[in-house]
Coordinates of C-alpha atoms in Angstrom, one line a residue:
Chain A
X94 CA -13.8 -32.6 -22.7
X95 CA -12.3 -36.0 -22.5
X96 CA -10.7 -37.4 -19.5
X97 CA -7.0 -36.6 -20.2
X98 CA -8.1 -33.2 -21.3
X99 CA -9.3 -32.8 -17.9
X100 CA -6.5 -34.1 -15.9
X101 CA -4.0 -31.9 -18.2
X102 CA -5.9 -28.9 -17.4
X103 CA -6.0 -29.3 -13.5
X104 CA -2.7 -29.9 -14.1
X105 CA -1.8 -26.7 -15.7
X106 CA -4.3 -25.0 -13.4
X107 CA -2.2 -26.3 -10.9
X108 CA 0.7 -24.4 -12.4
X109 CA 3.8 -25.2 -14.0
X110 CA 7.4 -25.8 -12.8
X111 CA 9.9 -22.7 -13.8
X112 CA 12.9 -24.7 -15.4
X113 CA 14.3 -26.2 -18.2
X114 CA 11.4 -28.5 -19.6
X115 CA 8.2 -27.6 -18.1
X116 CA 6.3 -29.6 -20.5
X117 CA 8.3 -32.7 -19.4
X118 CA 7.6 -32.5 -16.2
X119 CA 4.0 -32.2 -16.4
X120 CA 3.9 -35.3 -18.9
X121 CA 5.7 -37.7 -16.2
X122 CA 4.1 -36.5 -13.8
X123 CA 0.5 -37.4 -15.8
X124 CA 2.1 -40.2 -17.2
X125 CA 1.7 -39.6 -20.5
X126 CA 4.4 -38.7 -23.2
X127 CA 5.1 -35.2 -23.9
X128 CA 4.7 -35.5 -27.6
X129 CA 0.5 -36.5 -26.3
X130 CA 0.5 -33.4 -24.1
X131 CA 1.9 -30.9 -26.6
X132 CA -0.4 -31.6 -29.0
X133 CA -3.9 -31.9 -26.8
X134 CA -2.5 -28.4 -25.5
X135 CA -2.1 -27.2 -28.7
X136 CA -5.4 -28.5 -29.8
X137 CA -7.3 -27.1 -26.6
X138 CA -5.5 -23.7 -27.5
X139 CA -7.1 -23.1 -30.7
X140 CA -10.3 -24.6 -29.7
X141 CA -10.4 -22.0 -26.8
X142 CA -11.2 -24.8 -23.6
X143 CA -7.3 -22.6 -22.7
X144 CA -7.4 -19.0 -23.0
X145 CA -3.8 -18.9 -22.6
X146 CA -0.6 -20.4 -21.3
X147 CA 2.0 -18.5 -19.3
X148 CA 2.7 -16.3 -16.3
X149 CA 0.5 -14.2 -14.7
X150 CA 2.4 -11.2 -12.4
X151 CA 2.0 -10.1 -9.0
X152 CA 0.5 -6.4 -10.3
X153 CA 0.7 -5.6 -6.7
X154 CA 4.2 -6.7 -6.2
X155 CA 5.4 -4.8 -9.5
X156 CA 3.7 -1.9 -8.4
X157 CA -0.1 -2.0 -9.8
X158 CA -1.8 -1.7 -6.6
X159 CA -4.8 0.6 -7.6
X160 CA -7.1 -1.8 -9.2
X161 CA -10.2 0.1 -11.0
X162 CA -13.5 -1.4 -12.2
X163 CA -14.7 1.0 -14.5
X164 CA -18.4 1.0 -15.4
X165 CA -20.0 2.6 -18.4
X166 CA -23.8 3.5 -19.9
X167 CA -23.3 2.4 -23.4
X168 CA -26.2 3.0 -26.2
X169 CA -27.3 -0.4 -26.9
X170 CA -26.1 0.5 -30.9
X171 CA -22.6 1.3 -30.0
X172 CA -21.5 -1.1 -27.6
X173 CA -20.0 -3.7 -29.8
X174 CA -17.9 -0.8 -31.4
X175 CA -17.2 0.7 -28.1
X176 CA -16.0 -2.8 -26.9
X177 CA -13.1 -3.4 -29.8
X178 CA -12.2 0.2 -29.2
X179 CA -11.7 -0.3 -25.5
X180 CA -10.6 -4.1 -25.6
X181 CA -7.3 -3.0 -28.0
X182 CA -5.8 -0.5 -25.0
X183 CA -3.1 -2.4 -24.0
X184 CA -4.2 -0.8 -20.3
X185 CA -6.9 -2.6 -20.1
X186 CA -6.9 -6.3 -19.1
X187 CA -10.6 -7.4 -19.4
X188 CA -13.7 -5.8 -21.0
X189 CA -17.2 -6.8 -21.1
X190 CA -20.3 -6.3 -21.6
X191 CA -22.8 -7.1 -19.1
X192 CA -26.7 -6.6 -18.4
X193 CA -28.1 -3.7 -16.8
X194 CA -30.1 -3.9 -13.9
X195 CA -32.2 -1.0 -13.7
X196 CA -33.1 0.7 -12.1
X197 CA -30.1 0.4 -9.3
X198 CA -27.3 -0.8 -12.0
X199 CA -27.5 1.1 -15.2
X200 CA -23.9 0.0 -16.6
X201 CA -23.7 -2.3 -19.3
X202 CA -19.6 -2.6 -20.3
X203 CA -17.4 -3.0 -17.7
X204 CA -13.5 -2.2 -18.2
X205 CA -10.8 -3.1 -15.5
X206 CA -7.9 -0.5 -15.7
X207 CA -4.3 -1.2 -13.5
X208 CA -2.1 1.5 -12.6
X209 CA 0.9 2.7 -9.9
X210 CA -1.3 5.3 -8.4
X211 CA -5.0 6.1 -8.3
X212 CA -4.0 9.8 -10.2
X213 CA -2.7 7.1 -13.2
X214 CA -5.6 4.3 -13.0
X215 CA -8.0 7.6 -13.0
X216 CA -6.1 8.9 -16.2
X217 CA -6.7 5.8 -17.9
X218 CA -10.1 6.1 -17.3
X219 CA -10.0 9.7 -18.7
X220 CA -8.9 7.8 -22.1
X221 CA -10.9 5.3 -22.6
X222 CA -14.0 8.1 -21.7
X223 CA -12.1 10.8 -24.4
X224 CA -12.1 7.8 -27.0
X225 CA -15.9 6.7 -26.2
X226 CA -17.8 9.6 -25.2
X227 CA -20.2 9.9 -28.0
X228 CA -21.6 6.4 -27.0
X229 CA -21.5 6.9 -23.5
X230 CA -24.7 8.5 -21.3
X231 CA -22.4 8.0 -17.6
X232 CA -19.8 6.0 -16.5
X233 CA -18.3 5.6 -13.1
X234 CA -15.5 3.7 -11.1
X235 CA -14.9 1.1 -8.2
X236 CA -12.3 1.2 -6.6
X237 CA -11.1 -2.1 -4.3
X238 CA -10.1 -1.6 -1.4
X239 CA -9.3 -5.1 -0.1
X240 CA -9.3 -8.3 -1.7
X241 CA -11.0 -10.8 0.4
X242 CA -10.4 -14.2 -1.9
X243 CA -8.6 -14.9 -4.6
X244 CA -8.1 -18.6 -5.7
X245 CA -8.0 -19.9 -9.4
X246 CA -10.4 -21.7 -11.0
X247 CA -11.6 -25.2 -9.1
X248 CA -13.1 -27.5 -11.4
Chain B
X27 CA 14.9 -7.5 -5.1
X28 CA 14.2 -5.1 -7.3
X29 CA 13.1 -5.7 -10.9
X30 CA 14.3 -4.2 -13.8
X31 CA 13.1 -3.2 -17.0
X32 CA 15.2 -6.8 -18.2
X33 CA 12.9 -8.1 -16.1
X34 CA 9.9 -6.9 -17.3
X35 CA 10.7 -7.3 -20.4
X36 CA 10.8 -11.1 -19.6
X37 CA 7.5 -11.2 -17.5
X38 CA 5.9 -9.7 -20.6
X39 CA 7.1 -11.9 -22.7
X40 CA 6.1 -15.0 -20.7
X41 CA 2.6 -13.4 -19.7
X42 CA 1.2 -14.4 -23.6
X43 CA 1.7 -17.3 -25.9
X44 CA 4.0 -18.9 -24.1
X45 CA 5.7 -21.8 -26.6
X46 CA 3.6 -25.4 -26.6
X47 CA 6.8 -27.2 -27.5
X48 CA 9.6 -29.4 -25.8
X49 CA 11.8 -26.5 -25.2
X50 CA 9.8 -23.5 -24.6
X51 CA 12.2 -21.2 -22.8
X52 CA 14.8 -21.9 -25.8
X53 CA 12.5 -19.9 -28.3
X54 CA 11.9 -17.2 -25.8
X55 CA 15.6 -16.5 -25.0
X56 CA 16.3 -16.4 -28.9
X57 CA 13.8 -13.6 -29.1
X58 CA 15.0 -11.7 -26.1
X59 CA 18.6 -12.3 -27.2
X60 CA 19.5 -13.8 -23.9
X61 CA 20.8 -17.1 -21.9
X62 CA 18.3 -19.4 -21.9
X63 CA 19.9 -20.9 -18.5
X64 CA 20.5 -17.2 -16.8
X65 CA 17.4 -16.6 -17.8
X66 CA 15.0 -19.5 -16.3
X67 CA 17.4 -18.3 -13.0
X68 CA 16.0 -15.2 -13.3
X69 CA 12.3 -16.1 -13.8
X70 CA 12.7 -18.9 -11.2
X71 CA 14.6 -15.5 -8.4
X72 CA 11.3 -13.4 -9.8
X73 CA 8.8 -16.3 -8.8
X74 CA 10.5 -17.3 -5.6
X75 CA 10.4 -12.9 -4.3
X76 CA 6.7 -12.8 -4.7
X77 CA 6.6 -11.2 -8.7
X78 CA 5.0 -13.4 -10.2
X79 CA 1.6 -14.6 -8.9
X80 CA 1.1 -18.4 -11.0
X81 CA 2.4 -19.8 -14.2
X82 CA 0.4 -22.3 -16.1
X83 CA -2.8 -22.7 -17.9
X84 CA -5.4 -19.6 -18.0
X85 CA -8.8 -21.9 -18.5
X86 CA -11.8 -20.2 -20.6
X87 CA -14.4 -20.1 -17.7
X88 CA -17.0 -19.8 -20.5
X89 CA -16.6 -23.2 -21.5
X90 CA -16.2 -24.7 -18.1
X91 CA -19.5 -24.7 -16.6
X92 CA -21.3 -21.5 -15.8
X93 CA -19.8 -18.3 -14.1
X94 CA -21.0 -14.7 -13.6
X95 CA -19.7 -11.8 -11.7
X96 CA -21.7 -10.5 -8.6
X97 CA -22.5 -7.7 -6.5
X98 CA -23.9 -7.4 -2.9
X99 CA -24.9 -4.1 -1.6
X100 CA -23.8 -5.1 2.0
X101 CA -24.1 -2.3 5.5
X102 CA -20.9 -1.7 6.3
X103 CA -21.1 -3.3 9.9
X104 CA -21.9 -6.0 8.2
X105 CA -18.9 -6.3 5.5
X106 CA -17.3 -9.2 7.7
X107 CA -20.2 -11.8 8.2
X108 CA -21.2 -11.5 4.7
X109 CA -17.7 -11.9 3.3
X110 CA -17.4 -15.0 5.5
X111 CA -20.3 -16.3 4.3
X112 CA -19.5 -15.7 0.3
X113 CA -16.0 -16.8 0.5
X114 CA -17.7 -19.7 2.4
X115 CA -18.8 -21.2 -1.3
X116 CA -16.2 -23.0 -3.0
X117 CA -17.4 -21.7 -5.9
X118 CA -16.7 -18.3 -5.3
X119 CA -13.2 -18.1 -6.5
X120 CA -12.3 -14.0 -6.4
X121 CA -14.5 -11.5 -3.8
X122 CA -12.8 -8.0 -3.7
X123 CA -14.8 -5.1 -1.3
X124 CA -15.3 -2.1 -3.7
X125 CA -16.5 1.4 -3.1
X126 CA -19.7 1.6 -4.5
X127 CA -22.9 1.2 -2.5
X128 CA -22.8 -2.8 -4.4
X129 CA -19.7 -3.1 -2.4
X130 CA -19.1 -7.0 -2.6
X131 CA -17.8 -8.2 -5.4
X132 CA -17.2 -11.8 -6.2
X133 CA -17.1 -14.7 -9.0
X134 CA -19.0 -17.0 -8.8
X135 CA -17.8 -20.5 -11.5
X136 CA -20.2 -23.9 -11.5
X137 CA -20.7 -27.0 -13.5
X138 CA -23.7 -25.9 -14.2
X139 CA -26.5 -22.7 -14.5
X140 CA -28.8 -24.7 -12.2
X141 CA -26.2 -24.8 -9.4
X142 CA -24.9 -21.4 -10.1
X143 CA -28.4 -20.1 -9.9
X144 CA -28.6 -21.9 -6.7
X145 CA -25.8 -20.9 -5.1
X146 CA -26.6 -16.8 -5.8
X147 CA -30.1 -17.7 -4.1
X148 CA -28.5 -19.0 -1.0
X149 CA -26.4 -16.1 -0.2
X150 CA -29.2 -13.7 -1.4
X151 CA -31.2 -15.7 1.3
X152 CA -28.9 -15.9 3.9
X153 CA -27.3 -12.1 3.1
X154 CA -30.7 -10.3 2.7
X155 CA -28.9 -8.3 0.7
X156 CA -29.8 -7.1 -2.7
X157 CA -28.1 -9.1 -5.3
X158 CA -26.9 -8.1 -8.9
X159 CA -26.1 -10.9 -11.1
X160 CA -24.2 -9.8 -14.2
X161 CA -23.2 -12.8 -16.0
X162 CA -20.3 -11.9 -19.3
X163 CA -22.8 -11.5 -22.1
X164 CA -20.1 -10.6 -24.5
X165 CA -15.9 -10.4 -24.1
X166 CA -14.1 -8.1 -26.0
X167 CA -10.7 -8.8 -24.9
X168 CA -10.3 -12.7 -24.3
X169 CA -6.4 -12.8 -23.0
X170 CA -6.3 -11.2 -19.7
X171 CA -3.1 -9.9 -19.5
X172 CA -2.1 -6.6 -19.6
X173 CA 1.4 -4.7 -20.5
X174 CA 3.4 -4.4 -17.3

């Protein structure tokens, strides 16, 4: 990563202005043309240094307020097939796989599921065990109950 | 306020690929078939009553520096201290209390392994509690938002 990369992704880190030329804005105020900071964007895009550019909502405000990590016992054989299955529910906003540490953690794919109420976070749990169940030895959930940080990404 | 299914429709849209070009919220109100100026009102009203928690650049942790998820299984008298102490790290950037008996959970981003390593050693040491690193070994969906 180069210098202006850096500075350009503090800068978005930082977040955007909400009007009519976003991208103009953060170019002054880097001092660099916008023509330079569309296309490094563009270029750190596709090379994946930025997952992604846009909003992210208040879940809680909208209504999501049951947050649920769920945690499942995958077969070691099944878990990258289990994983696109899970990762293309549009429910689901991150899945991973992750090591086990046994024996007091035996969970090795961890899927976080949103929803309005625990009864419909707990549903969605219910489909994603109905559509993996063959690969799956036990699973649980984990519920938060209060979020004591929550800052983005310092670099 | 209340938000309307307009207005979801517009969060969604802006939660994924939003347009790198000069005139981002032109292409997007083409597609939703709306007023590009009502429209940035609207976004800017959604942003100003608390809907809408940042809009910008979503880095790729991976390629940062280090970062791993952990767990601490923590006594429940002792939930504040140790959350003090976590959130003390400016590394730590999210720590949510979960109900499990690994009831801290936190994310922990560095420049590097060696100082991420470090840091989980110090709060294992200064915790005594048991630790669980779980560092992402494999992501299987990359773009964190979900349909609202």
């Amino acid at each position: 990563m180069n210098t202006i990369e850096k500075k350009i992704i503090e800068k978005m880190q930082a977040g955007m202005p909400i009007s009519e030329k976003p991208y103009e804005e953060i170019a002054e105020a880097l001092n660099i043309s916008q023509t330079q900071l569309l296309r490094t964007l563009d270029g750190m895009k596709k090379s994946g240094l930025i997952r992604r550019i846009g909003l992210v909502p208040n879940h809680y405000a909208i209504g999501y307020t049951v947050n649920l990590m769920t945690v499942w016992d995958i077969k070691d054989s099944d878990i990258d097939q289990v994983g696109v299955s899970v990762g293309a529910l549009d429910f689901v906003s991150h899945c991973y796989q992750r090591p086990r540490h046994l024996p007091d953690w035996p969970y090795n794919f961890f899927a976080m599921v949103h929803g309005k109420s625990e009864a419909e976070a707990n549903d969605k749990m219910q489909q994603i065990n109905l559509l993996i169940k063959d690969s799956c030895r036990q699973f649980t959930s984990l519920k938060s109950t209060k979020i004591l940080k929550k800052t983005g990404l310092r670099i | 306020m209340d938000i309307s299914a307009q207005d979801i429709e517009l969060l969604n849209r802006v939660q994924k690929n939003f347009p790198i070009v000069s005139d981002p919220f032109a292409e997007i109100a083409s597609e939703l078939g709306r007023d590009k100026s009502e429209m940035i009102n609207r976004l800017a009203l959604l942003e100003q009553a608390g809907f809408i928690a940042r809009f910008g650049g979503v880095n790729n942790h991976k390629k940062m520096g280090a970062s791993t998820l952990a767990a601490l299984n923590v006594p429940t008298e002792k939930i504040d201290e140790i959350s003090t102490l976590v959130n003390s790290f400016r590394e730590v950037n999210h720590n949510y209390l979960r109900e499990n008996a690994f009831n801290l959970w936190f994310v922990v981003t560095a420049a590097t392994e060696g100082k991420l390593q470090e840091i989980l050693s110090e709060i294992q040491r200064r915790s005594e509690c048991e630790l669980l690193d779980l560092p992402m070994v494999k992501s299987y969906h990359i773009d964190l938002a979900f349909q609202i």
